[in-house]
């Protein structure tokens, strides 16, 4: 799964906004202080939603018996390779936009992200929709099963269980998808973007804190290089028409929902710190102290880092690599808290995979005893 993520991460890991030049408009536009404040504040608020709720959902998703809801674990090897893969993907997209027609590339990407967006939004809204339906609702169970081979050598490729409520969610999500596909409206873009971000935080699990530090450290260098060292990141960000960024118009107060001068925040700047914050929440849960110290400290650190990014960006009127500010904040704050509480060693020794394996080993041993 770690290798499948670089497209959104590579395409938009820079946070951009303009004071005097519109990002998606042909004419120059000077944003009012009110419009700028509204755009920045909305982006921060939208960024916090998938991190907070995705982290909460990540605590329980590993217990799901449905293979489609099982988290993907990022190992230290995956984390070390991720910036290299992301760089290759980013530069490849840059070359594609230089060589081929931007219109046809974005058409293919629109269809691709339409399918992904519908599935992501359906998964996101499924728990909420399930609570709305009455108990008397005829909820039938279905199973999509693909296998390879036969007899004892039969191997499961896909085993997805769903019900009627999931189909209703899929239908609602498809309506949003068609709206996005036909109109490319910024609200539809944000709906899909929030769904992608929440699913990423929920389903991508770092196996330990050290892996998180490797991932964030590598992408820290990646982000700084591609934003400050070249024009590749900004060029791809402006050319890439897909819901892998959150946008909010700075001219909303003047033009309403038809506004076109956008401030934007890449999903990579939400998901990458978000999966680290979610890991710290699961570490809080493992301590069994009925407190969420590390989660709240890292969550506040993210707010501080993103606020600092916006301040520098607004001051210098230049695209900023958000991870330049987010990584030191999200890693530094929890480490300082762990030092003060004397739990630094315990935090870095926390290993999700080993803890998840223990119950399975105990259950298998008990089954053997019963058989004997």
mmCIF file of C-alpha atoms in Angstrom:
data_model
loop_
_atom_site.group_PDB
_atom_site.id
_atom_site.type_symbol
_atom_site.label_atom_id
_atom_site.label_comp_id
_atom_site.label_asym_id
_atom_site.label_seq_id
_atom_site.Cartn_x
_atom_site.Cartn_y
_atom_site.Cartn_z
ATOM 1 C CA UNK A 1 0.000 0.000 0.000
ATOM 2 C CA UNK A 2 2.894 2.331 0.709
ATOM 3 C CA UNK A 3 3.885 2.159 -2.930
ATOM 4 C CA UNK A 4 0.415 2.999 -4.139
ATOM 5 C CA UNK A 5 0.247 6.320 -2.350
ATOM 6 C CA UNK A 6 2.900 8.481 -4.049
ATOM 7 C CA UNK A 7 0.575 9.944 -6.687
ATOM 8 C CA UNK A 8 -1.413 12.132 -4.279
ATOM 9 C CA UNK A 9 1.638 12.676 -2.092
ATOM 10 C CA UNK A 10 3.871 13.614 -5.007
ATOM 11 C CA UNK A 11 1.326 15.679 -6.827
ATOM 12 C CA UNK A 12 0.608 18.075 -4.020
ATOM 13 C CA UNK A 13 2.816 18.144 -0.977
ATOM 14 C CA UNK A 14 3.118 21.898 -1.210
ATOM 15 C CA UNK A 15 0.629 24.246 0.381
ATOM 16 C CA UNK A 16 -0.121 27.162 -1.877
ATOM 17 C CA UNK A 17 -2.034 30.369 -1.733
ATOM 18 C CA UNK A 18 -1.673 33.713 -3.464
ATOM 19 C CA UNK A 19 -1.881 37.219 -2.187
ATOM 20 C CA UNK A 20 -1.794 38.989 -5.556
ATOM 21 C CA UNK A 21 -1.794 36.285 -8.225
ATOM 22 C CA UNK A 22 -4.760 33.973 -8.570
ATOM 23 C CA UNK A 23 -3.777 30.337 -8.672
ATOM 24 C CA UNK A 24 -6.566 29.203 -10.940
ATOM 25 C CA UNK A 25 -7.569 32.418 -12.650
ATOM 26 C CA UNK A 26 -6.234 34.193 -15.660
ATOM 27 C CA UNK A 27 -6.624 37.709 -14.302
ATOM 28 C CA UNK A 28 -4.810 39.136 -11.330
ATOM 29 C CA UNK A 29 -6.855 39.316 -8.174
ATOM 30 C CA UNK A 30 -6.073 40.960 -4.862
ATOM 31 C CA UNK A 31 -7.748 39.040 -2.066
ATOM 32 C CA UNK A 32 -9.414 41.020 0.692
ATOM 33 C CA UNK A 33 -8.241 40.415 4.276
ATOM 34 C CA UNK A 34 -11.632 38.910 5.094
ATOM 35 C CA UNK A 35 -11.540 36.565 2.086
ATOM 36 C CA UNK A 36 -7.974 35.495 2.857
ATOM 37 C CA UNK A 37 -8.785 34.824 6.524
ATOM 38 C CA UNK A 38 -11.877 32.827 5.552
ATOM 39 C CA UNK A 39 -9.913 30.725 3.047
ATOM 40 C CA UNK A 40 -7.027 30.002 5.430
ATOM 41 C CA UNK A 41 -9.329 29.267 8.355
ATOM 42 C CA UNK A 42 -11.472 26.916 6.256
ATOM 43 C CA UNK A 43 -8.421 25.003 5.010
ATOM 44 C CA UNK A 44 -7.149 24.522 8.560
ATOM 45 C CA UNK A 45 -10.563 23.365 9.756
ATOM 46 C CA UNK A 46 -10.962 20.942 6.847
ATOM 47 C CA UNK A 47 -7.452 19.557 7.423
ATOM 48 C CA UNK A 48 -8.208 18.807 11.084
ATOM 49 C CA UNK A 49 -11.388 16.827 10.366
ATOM 50 C CA UNK A 50 -9.845 13.768 8.634
ATOM 51 C CA UNK A 51 -6.918 13.702 11.078
ATOM 52 C CA UNK A 52 -9.134 13.707 14.168
ATOM 53 C CA UNK A 53 -11.833 11.321 12.981
ATOM 54 C CA UNK A 54 -9.452 9.172 10.925
ATOM 55 C CA UNK A 55 -7.268 8.657 14.007
ATOM 56 C CA UNK A 56 -10.290 7.632 16.082
ATOM 57 C CA UNK A 57 -11.424 5.181 13.414
ATOM 58 C CA UNK A 58 -7.892 3.767 13.076
ATOM 59 C CA UNK A 59 -8.103 2.454 16.645
ATOM 60 C CA UNK A 60 -10.952 0.088 15.790
ATOM 61 C CA UNK A 61 -10.456 -0.686 12.084
ATOM 62 C CA UNK A 62 -7.757 -3.302 12.775
ATOM 63 C CA UNK A 63 -10.381 -5.377 14.623
ATOM 64 C CA UNK A 64 -12.594 -5.626 11.542
ATOM 65 C CA UNK A 65 -13.075 -9.087 10.061
ATOM 66 C CA UNK A 66 -13.726 -7.613 6.611
ATOM 67 C CA UNK A 67 -10.522 -7.752 4.581
ATOM 68 C CA UNK A 68 -11.485 -4.525 2.806
ATOM 69 C CA UNK A 69 -11.416 -2.638 6.130
ATOM 70 C CA UNK A 70 -8.139 -4.119 7.351
ATOM 71 C CA UNK A 71 -5.324 -1.557 7.676
ATOM 72 C CA UNK A 72 -2.163 -1.598 5.589
ATOM 73 C CA UNK A 73 0.981 -1.529 7.713
ATOM 74 C CA UNK A 74 3.898 0.669 6.669
ATOM 75 C CA UNK A 75 7.241 -0.826 7.673
ATOM 76 C CA UNK A 76 10.582 0.950 8.009
ATOM 77 C CA UNK A 77 11.570 -0.404 4.593
ATOM 78 C CA UNK A 78 8.421 1.061 3.031
ATOM 79 C CA UNK A 79 9.064 4.366 4.782
ATOM 80 C CA UNK A 80 12.638 4.571 3.484
ATOM 81 C CA UNK A 81 11.562 3.865 -0.111
ATOM 82 C CA UNK A 82 8.558 6.171 -0.087
ATOM 83 C CA UNK A 83 10.360 9.506 -0.799
ATOM 84 C CA UNK A 84 12.259 7.896 -3.702
ATOM 85 C CA UNK A 85 9.088 6.468 -5.231
ATOM 86 C CA UNK A 86 7.267 9.759 -4.663
ATOM 87 C CA UNK A 87 10.088 11.698 -6.354
ATOM 88 C CA UNK A 88 10.048 9.411 -9.400
ATOM 89 C CA UNK A 89 6.265 9.702 -9.635
ATOM 90 C CA UNK A 90 6.352 13.474 -9.289
ATOM 91 C CA UNK A 91 9.032 13.937 -11.948
ATOM 92 C CA UNK A 92 7.244 11.462 -14.220
ATOM 93 C CA UNK A 93 4.045 13.496 -13.974
ATOM 94 C CA UNK A 94 6.029 16.661 -14.667
ATOM 95 C CA UNK A 95 7.420 15.132 -17.883
ATOM 96 C CA UNK A 96 3.977 13.874 -18.899
ATOM 97 C CA UNK A 97 2.503 17.350 -18.577
ATOM 98 C CA UNK A 98 5.395 18.776 -20.605
ATOM 99 C CA UNK A 99 5.176 16.218 -23.425
ATOM 100 C CA UNK A 100 1.502 15.312 -23.699
ATOM 101 C CA UNK A 101 -1.662 17.386 -23.780
ATOM 102 C CA UNK A 102 -2.725 18.429 -20.303
ATOM 103 C CA UNK A 103 -6.377 18.079 -21.307
ATOM 104 C CA UNK A 104 -6.151 14.356 -22.139
ATOM 105 C CA UNK A 105 -4.028 13.524 -19.089
ATOM 106 C CA UNK A 106 -6.516 15.201 -16.777
ATOM 107 C CA UNK A 107 -9.391 13.421 -18.524
ATOM 108 C CA UNK A 108 -7.845 10.034 -17.729
ATOM 109 C CA UNK A 109 -7.061 11.133 -14.194
ATOM 110 C CA UNK A 110 -10.635 12.362 -13.712
ATOM 111 C CA UNK A 111 -12.073 8.945 -14.595
ATOM 112 C CA UNK A 112 -9.509 7.179 -12.383
ATOM 113 C CA UNK A 113 -10.181 9.402 -9.366
ATOM 114 C CA UNK A 114 -13.927 9.216 -9.992
ATOM 115 C CA UNK A 115 -13.831 5.486 -9.277
ATOM 116 C CA UNK A 116 -11.476 5.873 -6.295
ATOM 117 C CA UNK A 117 -13.474 8.800 -4.927
ATOM 118 C CA UNK A 118 -16.784 6.947 -5.060
ATOM 119 C CA UNK A 119 -15.310 3.984 -3.188
ATOM 120 C CA UNK A 120 -13.536 6.193 -0.627
ATOM 121 C CA UNK A 121 -16.605 8.325 0.066
ATOM 122 C CA UNK A 122 -18.798 5.229 0.352
ATOM 123 C CA UNK A 123 -16.441 3.735 2.937
ATOM 124 C CA UNK A 124 -16.270 7.034 4.827
ATOM 125 C CA UNK A 125 -20.004 7.572 5.134
ATOM 126 C CA UNK A 126 -20.951 3.921 5.728
ATOM 127 C CA UNK A 127 -20.871 4.005 9.597
ATOM 128 C CA UNK A 128 -22.991 7.176 9.733
ATOM 129 C CA UNK A 129 -25.524 5.936 7.172
ATOM 130 C CA UNK A 130 -25.854 2.603 9.011
ATOM 131 C CA UNK A 131 -27.053 4.438 12.124
ATOM 132 C CA UNK A 132 -29.722 6.328 10.172
ATOM 133 C CA UNK A 133 -31.524 3.254 8.850
ATOM 134 C CA UNK A 134 -34.241 1.830 11.116
ATOM 135 C CA UNK A 135 -33.852 -1.621 12.632
ATOM 136 C CA UNK A 136 -36.672 -2.906 10.438
ATOM 137 C CA UNK A 137 -34.730 -2.059 7.266
ATOM 138 C CA UNK A 138 -34.262 -5.245 5.171
ATOM 139 C CA UNK A 139 -30.465 -5.379 5.185
ATOM 140 C CA UNK A 140 -29.260 -8.273 3.034
ATOM 141 C CA UNK A 141 -25.678 -9.541 3.160
ATOM 142 C CA UNK A 142 -23.516 -10.045 0.066
ATOM 143 C CA UNK A 143 -20.040 -11.386 -0.555
ATOM 144 C CA UNK A 144 -17.677 -10.745 -3.453
ATOM 145 C CA UNK A 145 -15.172 -13.582 -3.616
ATOM 146 C CA UNK A 146 -12.385 -14.135 -6.141
ATOM 147 C CA UNK A 147 -10.155 -17.189 -5.805
ATOM 148 C CA UNK A 148 -7.215 -18.622 -7.693
ATOM 149 C CA UNK A 149 -6.618 -22.320 -8.216
ATOM 150 C CA UNK A 150 -8.755 -25.210 -7.020
ATOM 151 C CA UNK A 151 -8.871 -27.816 -4.293
ATOM 152 C CA UNK A 152 -6.256 -27.508 -1.548
ATOM 153 C CA UNK A 153 -4.247 -25.001 -3.614
ATOM 154 C CA UNK A 154 -7.172 -22.557 -3.801
ATOM 155 C CA UNK A 155 -6.099 -19.067 -2.750
ATOM 156 C CA UNK A 156 -8.301 -16.062 -1.978
ATOM 157 C CA UNK A 157 -7.575 -12.980 -4.076
ATOM 158 C CA UNK A 158 -10.514 -10.812 -3.006
ATOM 159 C CA UNK A 159 -12.966 -11.497 -0.191
ATOM 160 C CA UNK A 160 -15.226 -8.487 0.268
ATOM 161 C CA UNK A 161 -18.385 -8.609 2.373
ATOM 162 C CA UNK A 162 -21.012 -5.891 2.064
ATOM 163 C CA UNK A 163 -24.726 -5.316 2.600
ATOM 164 C CA UNK A 164 -27.651 -3.293 1.314
ATOM 165 C CA UNK A 165 -26.640 -0.255 3.385
ATOM 166 C CA UNK A 166 -23.247 -0.267 1.687
ATOM 167 C CA UNK A 167 -24.976 -0.258 -1.705
ATOM 168 C CA UNK A 168 -27.002 2.799 -0.653
ATOM 169 C CA UNK A 169 -23.759 4.549 0.329
ATOM 170 C CA UNK A 170 -22.286 3.618 -3.043
ATOM 171 C CA UNK A 171 -25.285 5.130 -4.824
ATOM 172 C CA UNK A 172 -25.035 8.418 -2.892
ATOM 173 C CA UNK A 173 -21.296 8.566 -3.519
ATOM 174 C CA UNK A 174 -21.852 7.985 -7.240
ATOM 175 C CA UNK A 175 -24.086 11.072 -7.385
ATOM 176 C CA UNK A 176 -21.263 13.156 -5.899
ATOM 177 C CA UNK A 177 -18.856 11.504 -8.326
ATOM 178 C CA UNK A 178 -20.946 12.426 -11.367
ATOM 179 C CA UNK A 179 -21.196 15.998 -10.065
ATOM 180 C CA UNK A 180 -17.434 16.180 -9.770
ATOM 181 C CA UNK A 181 -16.859 14.540 -13.154
ATOM 182 C CA UNK A 182 -19.193 16.922 -15.009
ATOM 183 C CA UNK A 183 -18.674 20.204 -13.160
ATOM 184 C CA UNK A 184 -15.309 19.855 -11.370
ATOM 185 C CA UNK A 185 -16.848 22.037 -8.666
ATOM 186 C CA UNK A 186 -14.570 22.857 -5.745
ATOM 187 C CA UNK A 187 -17.098 21.588 -3.192
ATOM 188 C CA UNK A 188 -17.258 18.173 -4.905
ATOM 189 C CA UNK A 189 -13.451 18.210 -5.042
ATOM 190 C CA UNK A 190 -13.290 18.810 -1.284
ATOM 191 C CA UNK A 191 -15.826 16.084 -0.510
ATOM 192 C CA UNK A 192 -13.678 13.528 -2.341
ATOM 193 C CA UNK A 193 -10.481 15.026 -0.908
ATOM 194 C CA UNK A 194 -11.729 14.731 2.667
ATOM 195 C CA UNK A 195 -12.799 11.138 2.003
ATOM 196 C CA UNK A 196 -9.339 10.266 0.619
ATOM 197 C CA UNK A 197 -7.613 11.895 3.587
ATOM 198 C CA UNK A 198 -9.809 10.220 6.208
ATOM 199 C CA UNK A 199 -9.374 6.813 4.597
ATOM 200 C CA UNK A 200 -5.627 7.331 4.442
ATOM 201 C CA UNK A 201 -5.332 8.216 8.127
ATOM 202 C CA UNK A 202 -7.645 5.374 9.109
ATOM 203 C CA UNK A 203 -6.246 2.559 6.968
ATOM 204 C CA UNK A 204 -2.518 3.360 6.705
ATOM 205 C CA UNK A 205 -0.816 2.242 9.911
ATOM 206 C CA UNK A 206 2.791 2.871 10.887
ATOM 207 C CA UNK A 207 4.142 -0.166 12.740
ATOM 208 C CA UNK A 208 6.142 1.925 15.232
ATOM 209 C CA UNK A 209 7.304 5.443 16.065
ATOM 210 C CA UNK A 210 10.744 4.906 14.508
ATOM 211 C CA UNK A 211 9.122 4.096 11.166
ATOM 212 C CA UNK A 212 7.074 7.267 11.485
ATOM 213 C CA UNK A 213 10.230 9.313 12.064
ATOM 214 C CA UNK A 214 11.881 7.735 9.010
ATOM 215 C CA UNK A 215 8.847 8.467 6.836
ATOM 216 C CA UNK A 216 8.380 12.041 8.023
ATOM 217 C CA UNK A 217 12.110 12.750 7.878
ATOM 218 C CA UNK A 218 12.422 11.463 4.319
ATOM 219 C CA UNK A 219 9.401 13.407 3.112
ATOM 220 C CA UNK A 220 10.681 16.497 4.918
ATOM 221 C CA UNK A 221 13.742 16.450 2.630
ATOM 222 C CA UNK A 222 11.601 15.503 -0.386
ATOM 223 C CA UNK A 223 9.184 18.377 0.162
ATOM 224 C CA UNK A 224 11.858 21.025 0.714
ATOM 225 C CA UNK A 225 13.862 19.941 -2.341
ATOM 226 C CA UNK A 226 11.004 19.793 -4.829
ATOM 227 C CA UNK A 227 9.430 23.075 -3.705
ATOM 228 C CA UNK A 228 12.493 25.243 -3.109
ATOM 229 C CA UNK A 229 15.006 23.481 -5.384
ATOM 230 C CA UNK A 230 12.895 23.219 -8.534
ATOM 231 C CA UNK A 231 9.610 24.363 -10.048
ATOM 232 C CA UNK A 232 8.457 20.760 -10.530
ATOM 233 C CA UNK A 233 6.155 20.531 -7.497
ATOM 234 C CA UNK A 234 4.362 23.811 -8.150
ATOM 235 C CA UNK A 235 4.024 23.059 -11.896
ATOM 236 C CA UNK A 236 2.447 19.657 -11.269
ATOM 237 C CA UNK A 237 0.242 21.092 -8.522
ATOM 238 C CA UNK A 238 -1.204 23.700 -10.873
ATOM 239 C CA UNK A 239 -1.621 21.259 -13.793
ATOM 240 C CA UNK A 240 -2.984 18.274 -11.864
ATOM 241 C CA UNK A 241 -6.800 18.392 -11.891
ATOM 242 C CA UNK A 242 -7.777 15.747 -9.368
ATOM 243 C CA UNK A 243 -9.287 15.689 -5.865
ATOM 244 C CA UNK A 244 -5.916 15.235 -4.178
ATOM 245 C CA UNK A 245 -5.996 18.692 -2.649
ATOM 246 C CA UNK A 246 -8.374 20.736 -0.538
ATOM 247 C CA UNK A 247 -9.225 24.116 -2.000
ATOM 248 C CA UNK A 248 -11.120 27.147 -0.767
ATOM 249 C CA UNK A 249 -11.785 30.357 -2.735
ATOM 250 C CA UNK A 250 -10.391 33.629 -1.459
ATOM 251 C CA UNK A 251 -13.011 35.503 -3.492
ATOM 252 C CA UNK A 252 -15.989 33.612 -2.047
ATOM 253 C CA UNK A 253 -17.409 36.766 -0.450
ATOM 254 C CA UNK A 254 -17.328 38.568 -3.813
ATOM 255 C CA UNK A 255 -18.347 35.802 -6.241
ATOM 256 C CA UNK A 256 -20.142 33.248 -4.080
ATOM 257 C CA UNK A 257 -19.976 29.563 -5.035
ATOM 258 C CA UNK A 258 -18.701 30.470 -8.516
ATOM 259 C CA UNK A 259 -15.458 31.876 -7.052
ATOM 260 C CA UNK A 260 -12.245 30.831 -8.804
ATOM 261 C CA UNK A 261 -9.228 32.213 -6.894
ATOM 262 C CA UNK A 262 -8.235 29.286 -4.699
ATOM 263 C CA UNK A 263 -5.963 28.697 -1.779
ATOM 264 C CA UNK A 264 -5.024 25.022 -1.611
ATOM 265 C CA UNK A 265 -3.611 22.397 0.693
ATOM 266 C CA UNK A 266 -2.256 19.084 -0.596
ATOM 267 C CA UNK A 267 -3.607 15.872 0.891
ATOM 268 C CA UNK A 268 -0.041 14.729 1.536
ATOM 269 C CA UNK A 269 0.257 17.518 4.097
ATOM 270 C CA UNK A 270 -2.747 16.027 5.893
ATOM 271 C CA UNK A 271 -2.308 12.264 5.535
ATOM 272 C CA UNK A 272 1.432 11.996 6.255
ATOM 273 C CA UNK A 273 1.339 13.813 9.617
ATOM 274 C CA UNK A 274 -2.117 12.312 10.197
ATOM 275 C CA UNK A 275 -0.956 8.681 10.187
ATOM 276 C CA UNK A 276 1.764 9.614 12.700
ATOM 277 C CA UNK A 277 -0.792 11.326 14.956
ATOM 278 C CA UNK A 278 -3.073 8.275 14.639
ATOM 279 C CA UNK A 279 -0.166 6.036 15.690
ATOM 280 C CA UNK A 280 0.317 8.132 18.824
ATOM 281 C CA UNK A 281 -3.384 7.788 19.634
ATOM 282 C CA UNK A 282 -3.086 3.996 19.422
ATOM 283 C CA UNK A 283 -0.002 4.255 21.658
ATOM 284 C CA UNK A 284 -2.100 6.236 24.156
ATOM 285 C CA UNK A 285 -4.701 3.463 24.078
ATOM 286 C CA UNK A 286 -2.033 0.788 24.634
ATOM 287 C CA UNK A 287 -0.862 2.548 27.810
ATOM 288 C CA UNK A 288 -4.333 1.961 29.333
ATOM 289 C CA UNK A 289 -4.094 5.137 31.405
ATOM 290 C CA UNK A 290 -7.388 6.598 30.198
ATOM 291 C CA UNK A 291 -5.562 9.632 28.782
ATOM 292 C CA UNK A 292 -4.769 10.853 25.269
ATOM 293 C CA UNK A 293 -1.708 12.958 26.090
ATOM 294 C CA UNK A 294 0.364 12.091 23.015
ATOM 295 C CA UNK A 295 -2.568 12.334 20.638
ATOM 296 C CA UNK A 296 -3.599 15.791 21.834
ATOM 297 C CA UNK A 297 -0.023 17.083 21.969
ATOM 298 C CA UNK A 298 0.655 15.979 18.380
ATOM 299 C CA UNK A 299 -2.748 17.275 17.252
ATOM 300 C CA UNK A 300 -1.986 20.703 18.730
ATOM 301 C CA UNK A 301 1.485 20.496 17.161
ATOM 302 C CA UNK A 302 -0.127 19.990 13.753
ATOM 303 C CA UNK A 303 -2.305 23.086 14.250
ATOM 304 C CA UNK A 304 0.789 25.076 15.246
ATOM 305 C CA UNK A 305 2.817 23.804 12.265
ATOM 306 C CA UNK A 306 0.059 24.475 9.746
ATOM 307 C CA UNK A 307 -0.550 27.928 11.195
ATOM 308 C CA UNK A 308 3.151 28.689 10.894
ATOM 309 C CA UNK A 309 3.110 27.506 7.275
ATOM 310 C CA UNK A 310 0.252 29.843 6.421
ATOM 311 C CA UNK A 311 1.927 32.766 8.215
ATOM 312 C CA UNK A 312 5.209 32.337 6.301
ATOM 313 C CA UNK A 313 3.373 31.758 3.019
ATOM 314 C CA UNK A 314 1.242 34.854 3.467
ATOM 315 C CA UNK A 315 4.257 36.935 4.501
ATOM 316 C CA UNK A 316 6.553 35.974 1.613
ATOM 317 C CA UNK A 317 3.829 35.367 -1.020
ATOM 318 C CA UNK A 318 5.492 32.132 -2.109
ATOM 319 C CA UNK A 319 4.496 28.442 -2.098
ATOM 320 C CA UNK A 320 5.769 26.714 1.034
ATOM 321 C CA UNK A 321 6.624 23.049 1.678
ATOM 322 C CA UNK A 322 4.243 22.497 4.564
ATOM 323 C CA UNK A 323 6.181 19.486 5.875
ATOM 324 C CA UNK A 324 9.088 21.843 6.547
ATOM 325 C CA UNK A 325 7.047 23.152 9.477
ATOM 326 C CA UNK A 326 4.753 20.204 10.213
ATOM 327 C CA UNK A 327 7.396 17.490 10.644
ATOM 328 C CA UNK A 328 9.456 19.200 13.386
ATOM 329 C CA UNK A 329 6.267 20.181 15.210
ATOM 330 C CA UNK A 330 4.476 16.807 15.002
ATOM 331 C CA UNK A 331 7.599 14.832 15.984
ATOM 332 C CA UNK A 332 9.116 17.335 18.405
ATOM 333 C CA UNK A 333 6.089 18.031 20.606
ATOM 334 C CA UNK A 334 5.329 14.367 21.505
ATOM 335 C CA UNK A 335 9.030 13.595 22.034
ATOM 336 C CA UNK A 336 9.329 16.475 24.515
ATOM 337 C CA UNK A 337 6.169 15.272 26.308
ATOM 338 C CA UNK A 338 7.576 11.722 26.468
ATOM 339 C CA UNK A 339 10.851 13.056 27.897
ATOM 340 C CA UNK A 340 9.017 15.014 30.587
ATOM 341 C CA UNK A 341 6.896 11.973 31.503
ATOM 342 C CA UNK A 342 9.826 9.535 31.366
ATOM 343 C CA UNK A 343 8.127 7.414 28.678
ATOM 344 C CA UNK A 344 10.428 8.067 25.708
ATOM 345 C CA UNK A 345 11.861 4.526 25.673
ATOM 346 C CA UNK A 346 8.399 3.028 26.018
ATOM 347 C CA UNK A 347 7.125 5.154 23.145
ATOM 348 C CA UNK A 348 9.885 4.047 20.765
ATOM 349 C CA UNK A 349 9.517 0.403 21.828
ATOM 350 C CA UNK A 350 5.811 0.385 21.024
ATOM 351 C CA UNK A 351 5.226 -2.114 18.227
ATOM 352 C CA UNK A 352 1.751 -2.658 16.826
ATOM 353 C CA UNK A 353 2.428 -5.856 14.905
ATOM 354 C CA UNK A 354 3.770 -7.743 17.925
ATOM 355 C CA UNK A 355 0.843 -6.700 20.093
ATOM 356 C CA UNK A 356 -1.628 -7.730 17.447
ATOM 357 C CA UNK A 357 0.096 -11.098 17.049
ATOM 358 C CA UNK A 358 -0.058 -12.042 20.728
ATOM 359 C CA UNK A 359 -3.826 -12.644 20.942
ATOM 360 C CA UNK A 360 -3.649 -14.835 17.841
ATOM 361 C CA UNK A 361 -0.839 -16.904 19.351
ATOM 362 C CA UNK A 362 -2.731 -17.320 22.628
ATOM 363 C CA UNK A 363 -5.923 -18.325 20.848
ATOM 364 C CA UNK A 364 -4.052 -20.887 18.715
ATOM 365 C CA UNK A 365 -2.432 -22.393 21.842
ATOM 366 C CA UNK A 366 -5.797 -22.659 23.597
ATOM 367 C CA UNK A 367 -7.273 -24.372 20.545
ATOM 368 C CA UNK A 368 -4.430 -26.911 20.583
ATOM 369 C CA UNK A 369 -5.082 -27.669 24.254
ATOM 370 C CA UNK A 370 -8.771 -28.206 23.540
ATOM 371 C CA UNK A 371 -7.923 -30.587 20.690
ATOM 372 C CA UNK A 372 -5.640 -32.556 23.039
#
